[in-house]
Short mmCIF file of C-alpha atoms in Angstrom, two decimals:
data_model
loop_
_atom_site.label_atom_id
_atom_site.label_comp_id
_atom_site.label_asym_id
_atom_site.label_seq_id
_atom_site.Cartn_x
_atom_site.Cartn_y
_atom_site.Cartn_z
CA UNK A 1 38.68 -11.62 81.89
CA UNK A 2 37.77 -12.00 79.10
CA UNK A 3 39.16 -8.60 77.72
CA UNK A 4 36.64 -6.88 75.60
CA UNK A 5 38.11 -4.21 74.64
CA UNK A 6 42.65 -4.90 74.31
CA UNK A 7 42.93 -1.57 73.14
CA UNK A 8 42.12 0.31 76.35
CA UNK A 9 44.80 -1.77 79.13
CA UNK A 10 47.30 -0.95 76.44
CA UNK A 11 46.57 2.91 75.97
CA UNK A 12 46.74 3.30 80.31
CA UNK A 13 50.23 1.57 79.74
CA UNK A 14 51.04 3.98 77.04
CA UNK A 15 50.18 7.09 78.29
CA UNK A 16 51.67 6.25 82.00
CA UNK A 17 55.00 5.97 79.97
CA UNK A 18 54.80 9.48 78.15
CA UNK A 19 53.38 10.96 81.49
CA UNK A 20 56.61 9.36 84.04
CA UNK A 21 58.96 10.20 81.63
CA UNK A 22 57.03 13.69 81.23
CA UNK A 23 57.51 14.10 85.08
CA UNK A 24 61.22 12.86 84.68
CA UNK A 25 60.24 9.53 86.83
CA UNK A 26 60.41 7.04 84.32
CA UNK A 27 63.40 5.52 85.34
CA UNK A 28 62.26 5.19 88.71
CA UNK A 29 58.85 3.37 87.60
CA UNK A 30 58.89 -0.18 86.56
CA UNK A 31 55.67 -0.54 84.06
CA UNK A 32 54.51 -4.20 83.56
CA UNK A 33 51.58 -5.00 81.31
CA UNK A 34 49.91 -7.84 82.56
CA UNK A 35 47.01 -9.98 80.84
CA UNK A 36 45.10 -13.19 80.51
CA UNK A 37 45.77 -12.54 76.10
CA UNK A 38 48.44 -14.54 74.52
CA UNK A 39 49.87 -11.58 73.70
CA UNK A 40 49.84 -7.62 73.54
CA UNK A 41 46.52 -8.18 71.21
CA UNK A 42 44.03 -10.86 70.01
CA UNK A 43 45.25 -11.16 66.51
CA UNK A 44 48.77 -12.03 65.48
CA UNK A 45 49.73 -8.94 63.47
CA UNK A 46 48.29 -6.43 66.13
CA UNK A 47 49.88 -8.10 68.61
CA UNK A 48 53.43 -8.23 67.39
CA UNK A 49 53.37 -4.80 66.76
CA UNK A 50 51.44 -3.78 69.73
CA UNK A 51 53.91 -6.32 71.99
CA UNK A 52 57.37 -4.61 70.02
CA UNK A 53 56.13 -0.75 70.88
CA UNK A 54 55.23 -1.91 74.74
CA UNK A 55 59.07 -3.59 74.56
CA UNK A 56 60.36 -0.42 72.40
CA UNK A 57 58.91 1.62 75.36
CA UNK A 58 60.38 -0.39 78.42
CA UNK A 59 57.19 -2.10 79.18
CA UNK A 60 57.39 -5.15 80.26
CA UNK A 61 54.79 -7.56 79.24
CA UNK A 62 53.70 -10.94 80.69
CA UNK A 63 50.61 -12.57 78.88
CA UNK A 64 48.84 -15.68 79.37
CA UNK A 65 48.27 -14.51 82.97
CA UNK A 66 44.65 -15.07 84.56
CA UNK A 67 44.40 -13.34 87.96
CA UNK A 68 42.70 -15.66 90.05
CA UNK A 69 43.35 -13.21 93.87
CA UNK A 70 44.93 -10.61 95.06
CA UNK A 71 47.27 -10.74 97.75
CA UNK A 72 47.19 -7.69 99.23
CA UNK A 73 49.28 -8.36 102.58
CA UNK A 74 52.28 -9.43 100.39
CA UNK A 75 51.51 -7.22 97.25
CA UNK A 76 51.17 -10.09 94.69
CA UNK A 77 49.44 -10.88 92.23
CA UNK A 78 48.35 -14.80 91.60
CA UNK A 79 47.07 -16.29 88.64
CA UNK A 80 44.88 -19.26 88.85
CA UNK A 81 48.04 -21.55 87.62
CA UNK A 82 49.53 -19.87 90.39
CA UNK A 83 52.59 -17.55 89.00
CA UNK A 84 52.96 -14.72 91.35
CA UNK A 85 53.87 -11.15 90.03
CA UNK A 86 54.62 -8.43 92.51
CA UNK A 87 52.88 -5.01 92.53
CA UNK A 88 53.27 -1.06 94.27
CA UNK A 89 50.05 -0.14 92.13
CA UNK A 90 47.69 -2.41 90.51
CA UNK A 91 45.17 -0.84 87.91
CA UNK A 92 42.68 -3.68 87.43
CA UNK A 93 39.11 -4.44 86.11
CA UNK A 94 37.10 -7.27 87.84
CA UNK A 95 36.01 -9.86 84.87
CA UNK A 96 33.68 -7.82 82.19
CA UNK A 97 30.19 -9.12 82.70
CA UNK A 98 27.01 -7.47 80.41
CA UNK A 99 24.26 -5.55 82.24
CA UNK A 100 23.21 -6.40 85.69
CA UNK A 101 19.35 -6.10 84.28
CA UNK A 102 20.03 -8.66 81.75
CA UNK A 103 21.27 -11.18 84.67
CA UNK A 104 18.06 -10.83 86.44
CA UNK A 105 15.65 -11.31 83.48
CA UNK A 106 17.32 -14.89 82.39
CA UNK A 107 17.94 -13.23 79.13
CA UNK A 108 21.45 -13.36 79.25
CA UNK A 109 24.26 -16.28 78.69
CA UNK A 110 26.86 -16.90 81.45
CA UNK A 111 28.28 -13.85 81.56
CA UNK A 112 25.01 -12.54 81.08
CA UNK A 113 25.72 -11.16 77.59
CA UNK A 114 22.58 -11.58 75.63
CA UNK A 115 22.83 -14.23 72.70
CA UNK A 116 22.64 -12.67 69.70
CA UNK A 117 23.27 -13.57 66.05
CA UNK A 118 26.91 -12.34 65.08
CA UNK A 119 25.24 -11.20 61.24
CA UNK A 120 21.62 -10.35 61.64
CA UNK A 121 21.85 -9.18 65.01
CA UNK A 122 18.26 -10.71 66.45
CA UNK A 123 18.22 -12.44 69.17
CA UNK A 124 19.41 -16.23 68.88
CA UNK A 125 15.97 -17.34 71.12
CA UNK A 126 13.46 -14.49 70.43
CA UNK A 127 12.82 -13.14 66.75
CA UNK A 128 11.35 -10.20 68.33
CA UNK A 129 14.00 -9.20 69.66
CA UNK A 130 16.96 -7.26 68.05
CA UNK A 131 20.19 -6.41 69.79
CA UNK A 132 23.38 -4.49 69.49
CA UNK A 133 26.70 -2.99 71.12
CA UNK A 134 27.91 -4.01 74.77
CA UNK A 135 24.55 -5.88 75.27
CA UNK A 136 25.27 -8.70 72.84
CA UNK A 137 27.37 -11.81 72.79
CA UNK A 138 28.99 -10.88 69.45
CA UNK A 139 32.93 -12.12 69.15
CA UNK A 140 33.20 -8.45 68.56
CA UNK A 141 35.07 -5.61 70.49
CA UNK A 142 32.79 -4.29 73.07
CA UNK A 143 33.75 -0.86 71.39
CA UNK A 144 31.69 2.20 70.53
CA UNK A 145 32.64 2.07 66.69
CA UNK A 146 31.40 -1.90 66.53
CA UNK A 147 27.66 -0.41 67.96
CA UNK A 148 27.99 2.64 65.56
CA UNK A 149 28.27 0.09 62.43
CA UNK A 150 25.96 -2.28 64.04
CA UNK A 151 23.17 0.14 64.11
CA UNK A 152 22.71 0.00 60.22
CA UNK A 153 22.14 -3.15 59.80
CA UNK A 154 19.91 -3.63 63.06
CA UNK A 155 17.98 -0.64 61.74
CA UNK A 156 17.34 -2.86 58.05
CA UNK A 157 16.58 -5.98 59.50
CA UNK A 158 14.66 -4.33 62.20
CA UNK A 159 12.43 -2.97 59.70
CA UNK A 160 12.66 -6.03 57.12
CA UNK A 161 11.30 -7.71 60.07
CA UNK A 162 8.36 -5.59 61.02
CA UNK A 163 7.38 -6.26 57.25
CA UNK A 164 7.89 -9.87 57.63
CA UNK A 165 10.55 -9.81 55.10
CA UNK A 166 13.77 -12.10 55.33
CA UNK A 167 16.89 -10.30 57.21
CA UNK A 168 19.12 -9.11 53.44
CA UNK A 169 21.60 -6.70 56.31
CA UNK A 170 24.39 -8.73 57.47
CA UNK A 171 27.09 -7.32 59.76
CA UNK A 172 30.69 -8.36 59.58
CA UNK A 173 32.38 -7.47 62.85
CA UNK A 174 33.65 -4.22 61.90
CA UNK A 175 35.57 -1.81 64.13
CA UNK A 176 37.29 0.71 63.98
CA UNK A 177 39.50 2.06 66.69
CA UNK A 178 42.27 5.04 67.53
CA UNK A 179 44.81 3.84 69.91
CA UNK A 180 46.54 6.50 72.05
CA UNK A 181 50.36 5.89 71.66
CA UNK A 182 51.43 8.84 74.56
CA UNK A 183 53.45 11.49 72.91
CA UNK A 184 50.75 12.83 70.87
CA UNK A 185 51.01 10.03 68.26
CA UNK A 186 48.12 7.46 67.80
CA UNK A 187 47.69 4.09 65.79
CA UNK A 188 43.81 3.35 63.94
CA UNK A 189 43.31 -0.17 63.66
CA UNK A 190 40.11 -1.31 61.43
CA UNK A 191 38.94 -4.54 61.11
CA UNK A 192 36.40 -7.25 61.63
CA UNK A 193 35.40 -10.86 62.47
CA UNK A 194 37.46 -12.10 59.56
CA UNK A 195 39.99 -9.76 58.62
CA UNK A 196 42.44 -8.68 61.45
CA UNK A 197 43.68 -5.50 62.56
CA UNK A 198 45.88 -4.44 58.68
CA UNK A 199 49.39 -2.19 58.19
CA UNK A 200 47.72 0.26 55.27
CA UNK A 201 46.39 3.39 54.88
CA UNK A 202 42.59 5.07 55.72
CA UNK A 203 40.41 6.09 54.81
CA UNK A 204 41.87 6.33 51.22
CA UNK A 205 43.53 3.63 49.67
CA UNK A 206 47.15 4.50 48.46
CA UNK A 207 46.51 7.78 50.00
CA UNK A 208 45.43 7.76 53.93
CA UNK A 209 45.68 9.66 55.18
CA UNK A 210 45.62 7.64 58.08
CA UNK A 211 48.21 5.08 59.01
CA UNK A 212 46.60 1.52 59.58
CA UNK A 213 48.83 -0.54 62.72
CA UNK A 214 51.36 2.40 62.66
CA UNK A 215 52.40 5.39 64.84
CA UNK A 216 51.83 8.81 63.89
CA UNK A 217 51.33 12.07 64.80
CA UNK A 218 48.19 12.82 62.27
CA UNK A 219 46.46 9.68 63.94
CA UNK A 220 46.64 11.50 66.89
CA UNK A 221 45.17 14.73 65.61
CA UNK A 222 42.55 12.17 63.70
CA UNK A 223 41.56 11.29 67.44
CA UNK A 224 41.31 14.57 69.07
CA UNK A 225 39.25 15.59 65.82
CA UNK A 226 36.96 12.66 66.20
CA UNK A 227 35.88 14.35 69.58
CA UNK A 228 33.97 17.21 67.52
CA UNK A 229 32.72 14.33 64.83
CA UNK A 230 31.61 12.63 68.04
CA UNK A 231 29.28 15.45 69.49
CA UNK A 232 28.64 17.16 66.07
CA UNK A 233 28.18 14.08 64.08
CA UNK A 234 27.42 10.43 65.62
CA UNK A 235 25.62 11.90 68.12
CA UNK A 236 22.96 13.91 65.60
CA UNK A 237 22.76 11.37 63.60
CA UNK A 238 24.84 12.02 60.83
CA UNK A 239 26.59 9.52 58.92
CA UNK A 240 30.33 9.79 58.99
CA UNK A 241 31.94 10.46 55.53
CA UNK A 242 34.38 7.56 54.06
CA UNK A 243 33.62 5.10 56.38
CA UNK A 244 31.01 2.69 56.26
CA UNK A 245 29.22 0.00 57.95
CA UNK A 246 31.26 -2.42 56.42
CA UNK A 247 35.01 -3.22 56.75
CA UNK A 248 36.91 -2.36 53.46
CA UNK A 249 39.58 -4.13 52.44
CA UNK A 250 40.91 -1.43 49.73
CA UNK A 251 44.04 0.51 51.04
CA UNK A 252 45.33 -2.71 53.35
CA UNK A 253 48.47 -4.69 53.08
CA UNK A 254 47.27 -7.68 52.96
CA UNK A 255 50.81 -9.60 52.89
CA UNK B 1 46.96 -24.53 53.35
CA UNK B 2 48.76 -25.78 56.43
CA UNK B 3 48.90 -29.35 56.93
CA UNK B 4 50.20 -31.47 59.94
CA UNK B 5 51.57 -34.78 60.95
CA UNK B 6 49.91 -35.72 64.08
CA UNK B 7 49.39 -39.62 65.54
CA UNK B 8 50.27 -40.46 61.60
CA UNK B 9 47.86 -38.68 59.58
CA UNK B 10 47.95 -35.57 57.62
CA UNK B 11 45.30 -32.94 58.75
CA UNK B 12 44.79 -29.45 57.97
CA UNK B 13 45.22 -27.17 60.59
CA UNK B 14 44.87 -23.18 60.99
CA UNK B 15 47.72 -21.24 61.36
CA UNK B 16 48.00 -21.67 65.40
CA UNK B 17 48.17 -25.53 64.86
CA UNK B 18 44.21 -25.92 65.99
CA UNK B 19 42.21 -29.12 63.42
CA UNK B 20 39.80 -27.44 60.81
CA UNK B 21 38.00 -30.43 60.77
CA UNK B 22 37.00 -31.29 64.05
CA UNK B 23 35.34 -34.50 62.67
CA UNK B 24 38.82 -35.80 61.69
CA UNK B 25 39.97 -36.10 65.60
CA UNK B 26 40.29 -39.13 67.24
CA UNK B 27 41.84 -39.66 71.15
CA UNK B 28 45.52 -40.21 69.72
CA UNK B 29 45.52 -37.45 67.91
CA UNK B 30 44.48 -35.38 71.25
CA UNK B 31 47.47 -37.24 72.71
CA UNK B 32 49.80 -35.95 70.16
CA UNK B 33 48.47 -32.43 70.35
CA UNK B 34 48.97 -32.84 74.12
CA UNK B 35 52.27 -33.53 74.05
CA UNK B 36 53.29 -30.78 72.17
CA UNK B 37 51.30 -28.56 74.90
CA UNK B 38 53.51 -29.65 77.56
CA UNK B 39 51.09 -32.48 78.78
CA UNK B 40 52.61 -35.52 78.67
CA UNK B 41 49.65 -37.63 80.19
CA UNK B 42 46.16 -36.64 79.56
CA UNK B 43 44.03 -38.31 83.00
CA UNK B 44 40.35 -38.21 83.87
CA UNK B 45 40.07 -34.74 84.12
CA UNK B 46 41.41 -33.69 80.72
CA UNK B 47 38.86 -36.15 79.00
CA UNK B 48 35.92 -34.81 81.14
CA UNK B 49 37.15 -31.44 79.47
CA UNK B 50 38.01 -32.44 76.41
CA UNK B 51 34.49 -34.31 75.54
CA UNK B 52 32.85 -31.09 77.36
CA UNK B 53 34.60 -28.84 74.78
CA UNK B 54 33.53 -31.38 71.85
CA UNK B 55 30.03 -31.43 72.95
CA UNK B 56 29.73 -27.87 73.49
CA UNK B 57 31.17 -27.03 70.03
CA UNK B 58 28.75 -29.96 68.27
CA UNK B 59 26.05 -27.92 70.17
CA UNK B 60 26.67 -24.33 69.75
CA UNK B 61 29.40 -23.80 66.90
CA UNK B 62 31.96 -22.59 69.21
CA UNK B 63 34.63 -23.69 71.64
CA UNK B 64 33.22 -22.73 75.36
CA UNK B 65 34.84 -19.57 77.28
CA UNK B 66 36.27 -20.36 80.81
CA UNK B 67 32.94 -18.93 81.94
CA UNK B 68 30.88 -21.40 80.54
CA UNK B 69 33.80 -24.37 81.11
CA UNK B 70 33.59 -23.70 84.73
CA UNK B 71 29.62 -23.20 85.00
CA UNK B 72 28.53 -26.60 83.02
CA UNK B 73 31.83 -28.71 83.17
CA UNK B 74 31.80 -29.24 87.08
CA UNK B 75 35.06 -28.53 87.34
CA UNK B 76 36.23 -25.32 89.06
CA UNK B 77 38.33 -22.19 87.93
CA UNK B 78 41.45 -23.72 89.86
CA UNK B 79 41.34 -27.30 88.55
CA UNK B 80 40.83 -25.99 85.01
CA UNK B 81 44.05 -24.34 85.33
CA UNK B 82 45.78 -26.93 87.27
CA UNK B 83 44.71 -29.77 84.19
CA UNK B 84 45.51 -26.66 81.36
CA UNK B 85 47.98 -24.20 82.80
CA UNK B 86 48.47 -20.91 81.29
CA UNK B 87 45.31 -20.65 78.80
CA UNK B 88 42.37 -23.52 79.62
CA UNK B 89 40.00 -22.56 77.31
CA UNK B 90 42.66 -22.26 74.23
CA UNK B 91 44.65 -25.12 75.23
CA UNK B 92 41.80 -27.83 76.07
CA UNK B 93 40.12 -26.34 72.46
CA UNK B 94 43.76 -27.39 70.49
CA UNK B 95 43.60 -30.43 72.42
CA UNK B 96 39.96 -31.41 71.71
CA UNK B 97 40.50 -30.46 67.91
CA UNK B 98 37.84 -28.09 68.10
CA UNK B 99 38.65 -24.07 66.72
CA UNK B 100 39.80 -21.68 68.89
CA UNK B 101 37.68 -20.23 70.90
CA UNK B 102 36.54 -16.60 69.84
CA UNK B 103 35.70 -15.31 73.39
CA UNK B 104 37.68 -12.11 72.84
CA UNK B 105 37.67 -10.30 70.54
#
């Protein structure tokens, strides 16, 4: 806690659904999705979705939830307010914290996430210094696509900067992100700091053919092909066609 | 535009009931936005959090995570929870007419 990524929690609960009922357990397993969110998601539109496929699925879902110990002897969990939830199995993450380097050089904040500005990406105490993906303190998903479109504009400013220019790049939040449904369908969610997570269609407006905040089967293939533009694209430096830095709002639903 | 009744004025709020204008907050209204939070009586503790939150948001721009409550407020994890049950940081932010706090995501 905080969660900095609600996607992945919700994919484990997903895919341990399709894979008990795969083995012909499922009615024998009792799946409950526990978290300190208000909900399935951060935003409200992700989240009712996201909360009516865990409750389409069986999954049982109890939010507002910090885990403050674990009692192991009586196989409960207890939040700070203490509610107590039983557990056979508990898949957990200790509370996200940014790199143990950062701690020890006083660079960081609390969690020792290093302060950062949320557009221009240099540090909030030291114009030297530029920053981007899991390092920063951005109200952004810690999430490989947010560091993918942060690197543009870190790259302009970075070099406005060595010229002693004023910062023009400005980033908005944006990520993008597959979600693994189980049974070979996926949802892509795109958004950013202002606009949340959209029904609609991607990359092409009108046209997808990607389904925005909806199951589907070519979503899925759209994340098994992203492997190869992974390796064979990101990774050499490549930009990826039809989607850019910044968050587009052609294609979405806004209503 | 939402607008809401609270202590008898008319304010703006966002669409999960939390002021726009922080400026426009006053301790009545905090009592009113209490109440509808479940918290009848708002003691010691819940101002000491309440003027934290304030301060911190004057300071920074943003409503403090549970982190940061917990580090500079003096009070603990536990007691935070005990004062705000369920959600601290969201709940004392509603209550101290301050926005949401955009820890996650």
């Amino acid at each position: 806690m905080p969660i900095k990524c609600p996607v992945a929690p919700l994919e484990f609960a997903f895919l341990a659904d399709h894979y008990f009922s795969k083995r012909g357990l499922r009615n024998k397993v009792d799946i409950h999705y526990v978290t300190p969110l208000p909900g399935a998601f951060t935003r409200p539109k992700a989240s009712q979705m996201l909360g009516g496929m865990l409750d389409q699925k069986g999954i049982r879902l109890t939010a507002d939830f910090g885990i403050g110990q674990i009692d192991n002897e009586r196989k409960l969990i207890v939040s700070w307010d203490e509610q107590e939830l039983p557990f056979d199995l508990l898949v957990t993450i200790p509370t996200h914290k940014g790199d143990a380097a950062i701690e020890r050089s006083g660079l960081g904040d609390e969690l020792a996430f290093f302060p950062t500005d949320k557009h221009t990406l240099q540090s909030s105490n030291y114009p030297n210094v530029f920053a981007l993906g899991d390092a920063t303190d951005l109200p952004a998903s810690k999430a490989g696509s947010v560091a993918h479109f942060e690197s543009d504009i870190l790259t302009e400013n970075l070099l406005q900067a060595m010229a002693g220019k004023p910062l023009t790049a400005s980033f908005d939040g944006h990520a993008n992100c597959f979600i693994e449904a189980g049974y070979d369908r996926g949802l892509l969610i795109d958004f950013n700091y202002d606009t949340e997570p959209l029904p609609g269609k991607f990359p092409f407006a009108g046209v997808g053919p990607l389904e925005l905040l909806a199951e589907s089967r070519l979503n899925y293939l759209g994340k098994l092909a992203f492997r190869w533009a992974y390796w064979n694209m990101l990774l050499t430096g490549r930009d990826m066609p039809f989607v850019a830095s910044h968050l587009s709002l052609a294609g979405k639903y806004l209503n | 535009m939402t607008t809401k009744l609270l202590a008898g004025r008319t304010l703006e709020v966002d669409a999960e009931g939390y002021l726009l204008h922080s400026t426009e907050w006053n301790e009545e209204i905090a009592k009113a936005v209490a109440l509808e939070e479940g918290l009848p009586e708002l003691g010691e503790g819940h101002w000491k959090v309440i003027y934290f939150m304030r301060r911190a948001f004057a300071e920074k721009g943003d409503g403090p995570s549970i982190r940061q409550l917990t580090k500079e407020s003096g009070v603990d994890t536990k007691a935070l929870y005990q004062l705000f049950p369920k959600g601290p940081a969201k709940k004392a932010a509603k209550i101290a007419g301050i926005p949401k706090p955009y820890g996650c995501i």
